[in-house]
CSV table of C-alpha atoms and ligand atoms in Angstrom, one decimal:
chain,number,residue,atom,x,y,z
A,768,UNK,CA,-15.7,-99.7,-44.5
A,769,UNK,CA,-17.0,-101.0,-41.2
A,770,UNK,CA,-20.1,-99.0,-39.9
A,771,UNK,CA,-18.0,-97.9,-37.6
A,772,UNK,CA,-15.5,-96.0,-39.7
A,773,UNK,CA,-19.1,-95.1,-42.0
A,774,UNK,CA,-21.1,-93.1,-39.4
A,775,UNK,CA,-19.6,-89.3,-39.1
A,776,UNK,CA,-17.7,-88.5,-36.4
A,777,UNK,CA,-19.1,-85.9,-34.2
A,778,UNK,CA,-18.1,-82.4,-35.3
A,779,UNK,CA,-14.9,-80.6,-33.3
A,780,UNK,CA,-15.5,-78.9,-30.9
A,781,UNK,CA,-14.8,-74.7,-31.5
A,782,UNK,CA,-12.7,-73.0,-29.2
A,783,UNK,CA,-15.5,-70.1,-29.1
A,784,UNK,CA,-17.8,-72.1,-27.9
A,785,UNK,CA,-16.3,-74.6,-25.6
A,786,UNK,CA,-14.9,-71.8,-24.1
A,787,UNK,CA,-18.8,-70.4,-23.8
A,788,UNK,CA,-19.6,-73.9,-21.9
A,789,UNK,CA,-16.9,-73.9,-19.6
A,790,UNK,CA,-17.8,-70.9,-18.5
A,791,UNK,CA,-22.0,-71.7,-18.0
A,792,UNK,CA,-20.6,-75.3,-16.3
A,793,UNK,CA,-18.7,-73.5,-13.6
A,794,UNK,CA,-21.2,-70.4,-13.1
A,795,UNK,CA,-23.5,-73.1,-13.3
A,796,UNK,CA,-22.9,-75.8,-11.1
A,797,UNK,CA,-21.2,-72.9,-8.5
A,798,UNK,CA,-23.1,-74.0,-4.9
A,799,UNK,CA,-24.9,-71.1,-3.7
A,800,UNK,CA,-22.8,-71.6,-0.6
A,801,UNK,CA,-19.7,-70.3,-3.4
A,802,UNK,CA,-18.2,-74.3,-3.6
A,803,UNK,CA,-16.9,-75.5,-7.1
A,804,UNK,CA,-17.9,-78.6,-7.5
A,805,UNK,CA,-14.7,-81.1,-8.8
A,806,UNK,CA,-17.0,-82.8,-10.9
A,807,UNK,CA,-21.0,-82.4,-10.1
A,808,UNK,CA,-20.9,-86.8,-10.6
A,809,UNK,CA,-18.8,-88.7,-10.1
A,810,UNK,CA,-18.3,-90.9,-6.9
A,811,UNK,CA,-15.3,-90.4,-5.4
A,812,UNK,CA,-16.2,-86.2,-5.5
A,813,UNK,CA,-20.0,-85.8,-5.6
A,814,UNK,CA,-20.7,-82.6,-2.8
A,815,UNK,CA,-17.1,-81.8,-1.4
A,816,UNK,CA,-14.9,-78.8,-3.3
A,817,UNK,CA,-10.7,-78.9,-3.1
A,818,UNK,CA,-8.9,-75.7,-2.7
A,819,UNK,CA,-6.6,-76.8,-5.3
A,820,UNK,CA,-9.1,-76.8,-7.8
A,821,UNK,CA,-11.6,-74.1,-6.7
A,822,UNK,CA,-9.0,-71.9,-6.7
A,823,UNK,CA,-7.2,-72.6,-10.6
A,824,UNK,CA,-11.3,-72.8,-11.5
A,825,UNK,CA,-11.5,-69.0,-9.7
A,826,UNK,CA,-8.8,-67.5,-11.5
A,827,UNK,CA,-10.8,-69.0,-14.6
A,828,UNK,CA,-13.3,-67.7,-13.4
A,829,UNK,CA,-11.9,-64.1,-12.8
A,830,UNK,CA,-9.9,-64.0,-15.9
A,831,UNK,CA,-13.3,-64.4,-18.3
A,832,UNK,CA,-15.1,-62.2,-16.1
A,833,UNK,CA,-12.4,-59.1,-16.7
A,834,UNK,CA,-11.9,-60.5,-20.7
A,835,UNK,CA,-15.5,-60.8,-21.3
A,836,UNK,CA,-17.1,-57.8,-18.8
A,837,UNK,CA,-19.3,-60.9,-17.3
A,838,UNK,CA,-20.3,-59.9,-14.2
A,839,UNK,CA,-21.5,-62.8,-13.4
A,840,UNK,CA,-18.3,-64.4,-13.7
A,841,UNK,CA,-16.3,-61.8,-11.3
A,842,UNK,CA,-19.0,-62.5,-8.2
A,843,UNK,CA,-18.6,-66.4,-8.9
A,844,UNK,CA,-14.8,-66.0,-8.8
A,845,UNK,CA,-15.4,-63.3,-5.6
A,846,UNK,CA,-17.9,-66.1,-4.3
A,847,UNK,CA,-15.4,-68.8,-4.0
A,848,UNK,CA,-12.8,-66.5,-2.3
A,849,UNK,CA,-15.3,-65.5,0.2
A,850,UNK,CA,-16.0,-69.1,0.7
A,851,UNK,CA,-12.3,-69.5,1.6
A,852,UNK,CA,-12.4,-66.9,3.7
A,853,UNK,CA,-15.3,-68.3,5.4
A,854,UNK,CA,-13.6,-72.2,5.6
A,855,UNK,CA,-10.8,-70.8,7.6
A,856,UNK,CA,-11.9,-67.8,10.1
A,857,UNK,CA,-14.6,-70.3,11.2
A,858,UNK,CA,-11.3,-72.5,12.0
A,859,UNK,CA,-9.2,-69.8,13.3
A,860,UNK,CA,-9.1,-71.0,16.8
A,861,UNK,CA,-8.2,-74.6,16.3
A,862,UNK,CA,-5.4,-73.1,13.3
A,863,UNK,CA,-4.5,-70.6,15.8
A,864,UNK,CA,-3.4,-73.8,18.8
A,865,UNK,CA,-1.8,-75.7,15.8
A,866,UNK,CA,0.3,-73.4,14.5
A,867,UNK,CA,1.4,-72.5,18.7
A,868,UNK,CA,1.5,-76.3,19.1
A,869,UNK,CA,4.4,-76.0,16.4
A,870,UNK,CA,5.9,-72.7,16.6
A,871,UNK,CA,7.0,-74.4,20.9
A,872,UNK,CA,8.1,-78.0,19.5
A,873,UNK,CA,5.1,-80.1,19.7
A,874,UNK,CA,3.9,-83.1,17.2
A,875,UNK,CA,1.3,-81.8,15.4
A,876,UNK,CA,-0.3,-85.2,14.6
A,877,UNK,CA,-1.1,-85.1,10.7
A,878,UNK,CA,-5.0,-85.0,12.3
A,879,UNK,CA,-5.1,-82.0,13.6
A,880,UNK,CA,-4.0,-80.4,10.2
A,881,UNK,CA,-6.2,-78.8,8.0
A,882,UNK,CA,-8.2,-81.0,5.3
A,883,UNK,CA,-7.7,-80.7,1.3
A,884,UNK,CA,-11.1,-80.3,0.2
A,885,UNK,CA,-15.1,-79.6,2.3
A,886,UNK,CA,-18.7,-79.8,1.6
A,887,UNK,CA,-20.1,-77.7,0.0
A,888,UNK,CA,-21.0,-75.9,4.1
A,889,UNK,CA,-17.7,-75.7,4.9
A,890,UNK,CA,-17.2,-78.2,7.3
A,891,UNK,CA,-14.8,-81.0,6.9
A,892,UNK,CA,-15.3,-84.4,5.2
A,893,UNK,CA,-16.4,-87.4,7.3
A,894,UNK,CA,-15.4,-89.4,3.9
A,895,UNK,CA,-12.0,-91.1,4.3
A,896,UNK,CA,-9.1,-89.5,2.6
A,897,UNK,CA,-5.6,-88.7,1.7
A,898,UNK,CA,-6.2,-84.7,3.6
A,899,UNK,CA,-3.7,-82.9,4.3
A,900,UNK,CA,-2.0,-81.6,1.0
A,901,UNK,CA,-0.2,-78.0,2.0
A,902,UNK,CA,-0.3,-77.1,-2.0
A,903,UNK,CA,-4.0,-75.5,-2.0
A,904,UNK,CA,-3.9,-72.8,0.9
A,905,UNK,CA,-0.6,-71.7,-1.2
A,906,UNK,CA,-3.0,-71.1,-4.6
A,907,UNK,CA,-5.5,-69.8,-3.0
A,908,UNK,CA,-3.7,-66.6,-1.8
A,909,UNK,CA,-2.5,-67.0,-5.1
A,910,UNK,CA,-5.4,-66.8,-6.8
A,911,UNK,CA,-7.2,-64.5,-4.3
A,912,UNK,CA,-4.3,-61.5,-5.2
A,913,UNK,CA,-4.6,-61.9,-9.0
A,914,UNK,CA,-8.7,-61.7,-8.3
A,915,UNK,CA,-7.8,-58.7,-6.5
A,916,UNK,CA,-5.0,-56.9,-8.7
A,917,UNK,CA,-7.1,-57.6,-11.8
A,918,UNK,CA,-10.5,-56.2,-10.1
A,919,UNK,CA,-8.8,-53.6,-8.2
A,920,UNK,CA,-11.4,-54.4,-5.5
A,921,UNK,CA,-11.2,-54.3,-2.0
A,922,UNK,CA,-9.8,-57.6,-0.2
A,923,UNK,CA,-10.6,-56.7,2.7
A,924,UNK,CA,-13.6,-58.9,3.6
A,925,UNK,CA,-11.0,-61.9,2.4
A,926,UNK,CA,-7.7,-59.8,5.0
A,927,UNK,CA,-8.6,-62.3,7.6
A,928,UNK,CA,-9.0,-65.4,5.7
A,929,UNK,CA,-6.0,-64.2,4.1
A,930,UNK,CA,-4.1,-64.2,7.3
A,931,UNK,CA,-4.3,-67.5,9.2
A,932,UNK,CA,-3.9,-69.3,5.7
A,933,UNK,CA,-0.6,-66.9,5.2
A,934,UNK,CA,-0.1,-68.1,9.5
A,935,UNK,CA,-0.3,-72.6,8.5
A,936,UNK,CA,1.7,-71.9,5.8
A,937,UNK,CA,4.4,-70.6,7.0
A,938,UNK,CA,4.0,-73.0,10.1
A,939,UNK,CA,3.9,-75.8,8.3
A,940,UNK,CA,5.4,-75.5,4.4
A,941,UNK,CA,8.6,-78.0,5.8
A,942,UNK,CA,6.1,-81.0,6.5
A,943,UNK,CA,5.7,-83.3,4.7
A,944,UNK,CA,2.1,-83.7,2.7
A,945,UNK,CA,0.3,-85.8,-0.3
A,946,UNK,CA,0.8,-84.2,-3.0
A,947,UNK,CA,-1.6,-82.6,-5.6
A,948,UNK,CA,-2.5,-85.7,-6.6
A,949,UNK,CA,-3.2,-86.9,-3.2
A,950,UNK,CA,-0.5,-89.4,-3.1
A,951,UNK,CA,2.8,-89.7,-0.9
A,952,UNK,CA,2.5,-87.9,2.6
A,953,UNK,CA,6.1,-89.2,3.7
A,954,UNK,CA,7.6,-86.7,0.7
A,955,UNK,CA,7.9,-83.4,0.4
A,956,UNK,CA,7.0,-82.2,-3.0
A,957,UNK,CA,8.1,-79.9,-5.4
A,958,UNK,CA,5.1,-78.7,-6.9
A,959,UNK,CA,3.3,-78.4,-3.4
A,960,UNK,CA,6.3,-75.7,-2.0
A,961,UNK,CA,5.9,-73.8,-5.8
A,962,UNK,CA,2.0,-73.6,-4.6
A,963,UNK,CA,3.2,-72.1,-0.8
A,964,UNK,CA,5.3,-69.9,-2.4
A,965,UNK,CA,3.3,-68.1,-5.2
A,966,UNK,CA,0.7,-67.5,-2.0
A,967,UNK,CA,3.1,-66.4,0.0
A,968,UNK,CA,4.7,-63.2,-2.2
A,969,UNK,CA,1.2,-63.2,-4.0
A,970,UNK,CA,-0.3,-62.1,-0.7
A,971,UNK,CA,2.6,-60.3,1.3
A,972,UNK,CA,2.7,-57.9,-1.8
A,973,UNK,CA,-1.4,-57.9,-2.8
A,974,UNK,CA,-2.6,-54.5,-2.5
A,975,UNK,CA,-5.4,-52.3,-2.0
A,976,UNK,CA,-7.5,-50.3,-4.5
A,977,UNK,CA,-6.5,-47.8,-2.7
A,978,UNK,CA,-2.7,-48.6,-2.6
A,979,UNK,CA,-2.1,-49.9,1.2
A,980,UNK,CA,-1.2,-53.3,1.8
A,981,UNK,CA,-3.4,-56.1,1.7
A,982,UNK,CA,-2.1,-57.4,5.1
A,983,UNK,CA,-0.3,-55.6,8.1
A,984,UNK,CA,3.7,-55.5,8.4
A,985,UNK,CA,3.7,-58.2,10.5
A,986,UNK,CA,1.3,-61.0,8.7
A,987,UNK,CA,4.0,-60.0,5.3
A,988,UNK,CA,6.7,-60.6,7.0
A,989,UNK,CA,6.0,-64.1,8.2
A,990,UNK,CA,4.5,-64.7,4.3
A,991,UNK,CA,8.2,-62.8,3.0
A,992,UNK,CA,10.3,-65.9,5.7
A,993,UNK,CA,8.2,-69.0,4.9
A,994,UNK,CA,8.8,-67.6,1.4
A,995,UNK,CA,12.2,-67.4,1.3
A,996,UNK,CA,12.9,-70.5,3.3
A,997,UNK,CA,11.2,-72.5,1.1
A,998,UNK,CA,13.1,-71.4,-2.2
A,999,UNK,CA,16.1,-71.8,0.0
A,1000,UNK,CA,15.1,-75.5,0.9
A,1001,UNK,CA,14.0,-76.2,-2.7
A,1002,UNK,CA,17.9,-74.6,-3.9
A,1003,UNK,CA,19.3,-77.0,-1.6
A,1004,UNK,CA,17.6,-80.3,-2.1
A,1005,UNK,CA,14.8,-79.7,-5.1
A,1006,UNK,CA,16.6,-80.4,-8.0
A,1007,UNK,CA,17.7,-83.1,-9.7
A,1008,UNK,CA,21.4,-84.4,-11.0
A,1009,UNK,CA,20.3,-83.7,-14.5
A,1010,UNK,CA,19.0,-79.6,-13.1
A,1011,UNK,CA,15.0,-80.6,-13.3
A,1012,UNK,CA,12.9,-80.1,-10.2
A,1013,UNK,CA,12.2,-83.1,-8.7
A,1014,UNK,CA,9.2,-84.6,-8.3
A,1015,UNK,CA,10.1,-84.8,-5.2
A,1016,UNK,CA,13.4,-84.0,-2.6
A,1017,UNK,CA,14.8,-87.7,-3.1
A,1018,UNK,CA,12.9,-88.5,-6.1
A,1019,UNK,CA,14.5,-88.6,-9.7
A,1020,UNK,CA,11.8,-88.5,-11.8
A,1021,UNK,CA,9.6,-85.7,-12.8
A,1022,UNK,CA,5.7,-84.7,-12.7
A,1023,UNK,CA,3.9,-82.8,-14.8
A,1024,UNK,CA,2.9,-80.4,-12.3
A,1025,UNK,CA,6.0,-79.6,-11.7
A,1026,UNK,CA,5.3,-76.6,-15.0
A,1027,UNK,CA,3.7,-74.5,-12.0
A,1028,UNK,CA,6.4,-73.8,-10.0
A,1029,UNK,CA,7.4,-72.0,-13.6
A,1030,UNK,CA,4.0,-70.6,-14.4
A,1031,UNK,CA,2.0,-69.8,-12.3
A,1032,UNK,CA,4.7,-69.3,-9.4
A,1033,UNK,CA,7.1,-68.2,-10.0
A,1034,UNK,CA,9.8,-70.7,-7.5
A,1035,UNK,CA,11.9,-70.3,-10.6
A,1036,UNK,CA,12.0,-68.5,-13.5
A,1037,UNK,CA,10.5,-68.6,-16.5
A,1038,UNK,CA,14.0,-69.1,-19.0
A,1039,UNK,CA,16.3,-70.0,-16.2
A,1040,UNK,CA,18.5,-73.3,-16.9
A,1041,UNK,CA,16.3,-74.7,-14.0
A,1042,UNK,CA,13.3,-73.7,-15.4
A,1043,UNK,CA,14.4,-75.5,-19.3
A,1044,UNK,CA,15.6,-78.4,-17.8
A,1045,UNK,CA,11.8,-79.1,-15.8
A,1046,UNK,CA,9.9,-78.3,-19.1
A,1047,UNK,CA,12.5,-80.3,-21.4
A,1048,UNK,CA,12.1,-83.7,-19.1
A,1049,UNK,CA,8.2,-83.3,-18.7
A,1050,UNK,CA,8.1,-83.5,-22.5
A,1051,UNK,CA,10.3,-86.2,-23.2
A,1052,UNK,CA,9.4,-88.4,-20.2
A,1053,UNK,CA,5.6,-87.1,-20.4
A,1054,UNK,CA,3.8,-85.9,-23.3
A,1055,UNK,CA,2.9,-87.7,-25.5
A,1056,UNK,CA,1.3,-86.3,-29.3
A,1057,UNK,CA,0.0,-83.6,-27.0
A,1058,UNK,CA,-1.8,-84.9,-24.2
A,1059,UNK,CA,0.3,-84.8,-20.9
A,1060,UNK,CA,0.4,-87.6,-18.2
A,1061,UNK,CA,0.7,-87.2,-14.4
A,1062,UNK,CA,4.3,-89.2,-14.0
A,1063,UNK,CA,5.4,-92.1,-14.9
A,1064,UNK,CA,4.6,-94.5,-12.5
A,1065,UNK,CA,1.0,-93.6,-12.9
A,1066,UNK,CA,-2.0,-96.4,-12.4
A,1067,UNK,CA,-4.5,-94.2,-11.5
A,1068,UNK,CA,-7.8,-95.4,-14.7
A,1069,UNK,CA,-4.7,-96.4,-16.3
A,1070,UNK,CA,-2.7,-93.3,-16.3
A,1071,UNK,CA,-3.6,-91.5,-19.0
A,1072,UNK,CA,-3.9,-87.9,-20.3
A,1073,UNK,CA,-5.0,-85.4,-18.3
A,1074,UNK,CA,-5.9,-81.8,-20.7
A,1075,UNK,CA,-5.3,-79.5,-17.6
A,1076,UNK,CA,-1.5,-80.6,-17.3
A,1077,UNK,CA,-1.5,-80.3,-20.9
A,1078,UNK,CA,-2.7,-76.5,-20.3
A,1079,UNK,CA,-0.3,-76.5,-17.6
A,1080,UNK,CA,2.6,-77.3,-20.0
A,1081,UNK,CA,1.5,-74.6,-22.6
A,1082,UNK,CA,1.2,-72.0,-19.6
A,1083,UNK,CA,4.5,-72.0,-19.4
A,1084,UNK,CA,5.6,-72.2,-22.4
A,1085,UNK,CA,3.7,-69.2,-23.4
A,1086,UNK,CA,6.2,-66.6,-23.2
A,1087,UNK,CA,8.8,-68.4,-25.1
A,1088,UNK,CA,7.2,-70.5,-27.9
A,1089,UNK,CA,3.4,-69.6,-27.3
A,1090,UNK,CA,3.2,-71.2,-30.6
A,1091,UNK,CA,4.1,-74.7,-28.6
A,1092,UNK,CA,1.7,-73.7,-26.5
A,1093,UNK,CA,-1.0,-73.6,-28.6
A,1094,UNK,CA,-0.5,-76.8,-30.1
A,1095,UNK,CA,-1.5,-78.3,-25.8
A,1096,UNK,CA,-4.5,-76.4,-25.8
A,1097,UNK,CA,-6.0,-77.6,-29.1
A,1098,UNK,CA,-5.0,-81.2,-27.6
A,1099,UNK,CA,-7.2,-80.5,-24.5
A,1100,UNK,CA,-10.0,-79.1,-26.4
A,1101,UNK,CA,-10.0,-82.0,-28.7
A,1102,UNK,CA,-10.5,-83.6,-26.0
A,1103,UNK,CA,-14.3,-82.9,-25.0
A,1104,UNK,CA,-17.0,-84.9,-25.0
A,1105,UNK,CA,-19.9,-84.2,-28.2
A,1106,UNK,CA,-21.5,-82.8,-25.3
A,1107,UNK,CA,-18.5,-80.2,-25.2
A,1108,UNK,CA,-17.4,-81.7,-21.5
A,1109,UNK,CA,-13.8,-82.5,-20.2
A,1110,UNK,CA,-13.2,-85.2,-18.5
A,1111,UNK,CA,-9.8,-85.5,-16.2
A,1112,UNK,CA,-8.4,-88.1,-18.1
A,1113,UNK,CA,-8.4,-89.5,-21.2
A,1114,UNK,CA,-7.0,-92.8,-22.4
A,1115,UNK,CA,-6.0,-92.1,-25.1
A,1116,UNK,CA,-2.6,-93.3,-23.6
A,1117,UNK,CA,-2.5,-95.6,-20.9
A,1118,UNK,CA,0.7,-95.9,-19.3
A,1119,UNK,CA,-0.4,-99.1,-17.1
A,1120,UNK,CA,-3.4,-100.3,-19.0
A,1121,UNK,CA,-3.9,-103.3,-17.1
A,1122,UNK,CA,-4.6,-101.1,-14.1
A,1123,UNK,CA,-7.7,-99.2,-15.7
A,1124,UNK,CA,-10.2,-101.6,-14.5
A,1125,UNK,CA,-9.8,-101.5,-11.2
A,1126,UNK,CA,-10.4,-97.6,-11.2
A,1127,UNK,CA,-13.6,-97.8,-13.1
A,1128,UNK,CA,-14.9,-100.8,-10.7
A,1129,UNK,CA,-14.0,-98.8,-7.9
A,1130,UNK,CA,-15.2,-95.4,-8.7
A,1131,UNK,CA,-17.0,-95.4,-11.5
A,1132,UNK,CA,-15.6,-93.8,-15.3
A,1133,UNK,CA,-13.7,-91.4,-15.1
A,1134,UNK,CA,-14.9,-88.4,-13.5
A,1135,UNK,CA,-16.5,-86.3,-16.4
A,1136,UNK,CA,-17.5,-83.2,-16.8
A,1137,UNK,CA,-14.1,-81.9,-14.4
A,1138,UNK,CA,-13.9,-78.6,-13.7
A,1139,UNK,CA,-10.5,-78.0,-13.2
A,1140,UNK,CA,-10.3,-79.4,-16.7
A,1141,UNK,CA,-12.3,-76.5,-18.1
A,1142,UNK,CA,-11.0,-74.1,-15.6
A,1143,UNK,CA,-7.6,-74.5,-17.5
A,1144,UNK,CA,-8.4,-74.1,-20.9
A,1145,UNK,CA,-10.4,-70.9,-20.6
A,1146,UNK,CA,-7.0,-70.0,-19.0
A,1147,UNK,CA,-5.5,-71.1,-22.0
A,1148,UNK,CA,-7.2,-69.6,-23.8
A,1149,UNK,CA,-7.0,-66.2,-22.0
A,1150,UNK,CA,-2.7,-66.3,-22.1
A,1151,UNK,CA,-2.6,-66.9,-25.7
A,1152,UNK,CA,-3.9,-64.2,-26.1
A,1153,UNK,CA,-7.1,-66.2,-27.8
A,1154,UNK,CA,-10.5,-65.9,-25.6
B,1989,LIG,C1,-7.3,-85.9,-8.2
B,1989,LIG,C2,-6.9,-84.1,-7.3
B,1989,LIG,C3,-7.7,-83.5,-7.2
B,1989,LIG,C4,-9.3,-84.4,-7.4
B,1989,LIG,C5,-10.0,-83.9,-7.8
B,1989,LIG,C6,-8.1,-86.2,-7.6
B,1989,LIG,O1,-8.3,-87.8,-8.7
B,1989,LIG,O2,-5.5,-86.2,-8.1
B,1989,LIG,O3,-5.3,-83.3,-8.0
B,1989,LIG,O4,-7.9,-82.8,-6.9
B,1989,LIG,O5,-9.2,-84.9,-7.6
B,1989,LIG,O6,-10.6,-83.6,-8.8
């Protein structure tokens, strides 16, 4: 027996310990500005907060705050939403200008579009990035509406920012952009469309504590029209020959981020044939032993398995098959380091192992902790009634 085999393995994290640690990381690492770092020390992410990651992190903080009656967590989510709203209102003249140009039929160059990530101070980044991504603005609207509904809080401070996000998405939803994985800006990605539809519909329905609508009628109409057009587009172009949502328009591949089009974004109804075909395809092509890959051609750090994607898959399955959903949560929980941190991905099953080294050389070891991974464990545990 080798030394290694005789050394006792570190005890596996219990769910309760991991949930507590995850919540503490989220509040402890949140910047005073309200921004959530994607990962505090990872070279390529340090100093930046993403609308996409942050909105899912805020959702987890909001859920845990409500479940555990911890005002600190609820306030953390509120502070992130304030940070997002300010980013938008600070850019109001610019947003109005590009939306007007688009409506007038002028081409708006990609460099004029809003970035996907910002410094904690709310500035655009100065590093090169694959910045034009629309999904984060939809995800933010969805998370804001969910937080408002959960807390019955006054959303007035967010109205101006949310209205600008609606105008932006309603004008640009059908434009190709980089996807969740910051790739392929030449395509229209169905998970990006899902986030926009989910956000536009949720914010159009959002109500104030007194039962009045958050948004004025004209903005609600804009949001609903944009979402409707994106739904029509999905029916026409978004479904592949196997009946599953496509990774992008024209592709016959699937992407694990498409699980979000079922839950939480409801681009396709849970239980519908398209939802079932999409989840079957994700399980068949991308799931190995509970761990979920992003997409088959993924070479990033060799193309490992992402705890946050196992949680998205579990979330989409939670209503129809909670037992199966729980196995995905368990897989994610088992990926903690001895200090209970969760990485962005794990190399337990690599799709393209020969590509691992080049990424380690370029950016260092995999981002750990990744706050979005921690957030998704909280959310799935909460959905399954395990918080
Ligand atoms: C992922 C993005 C994520 C970013 C920050 C990238 O590697 O592809 O989805 O938003 O990291 O976590």
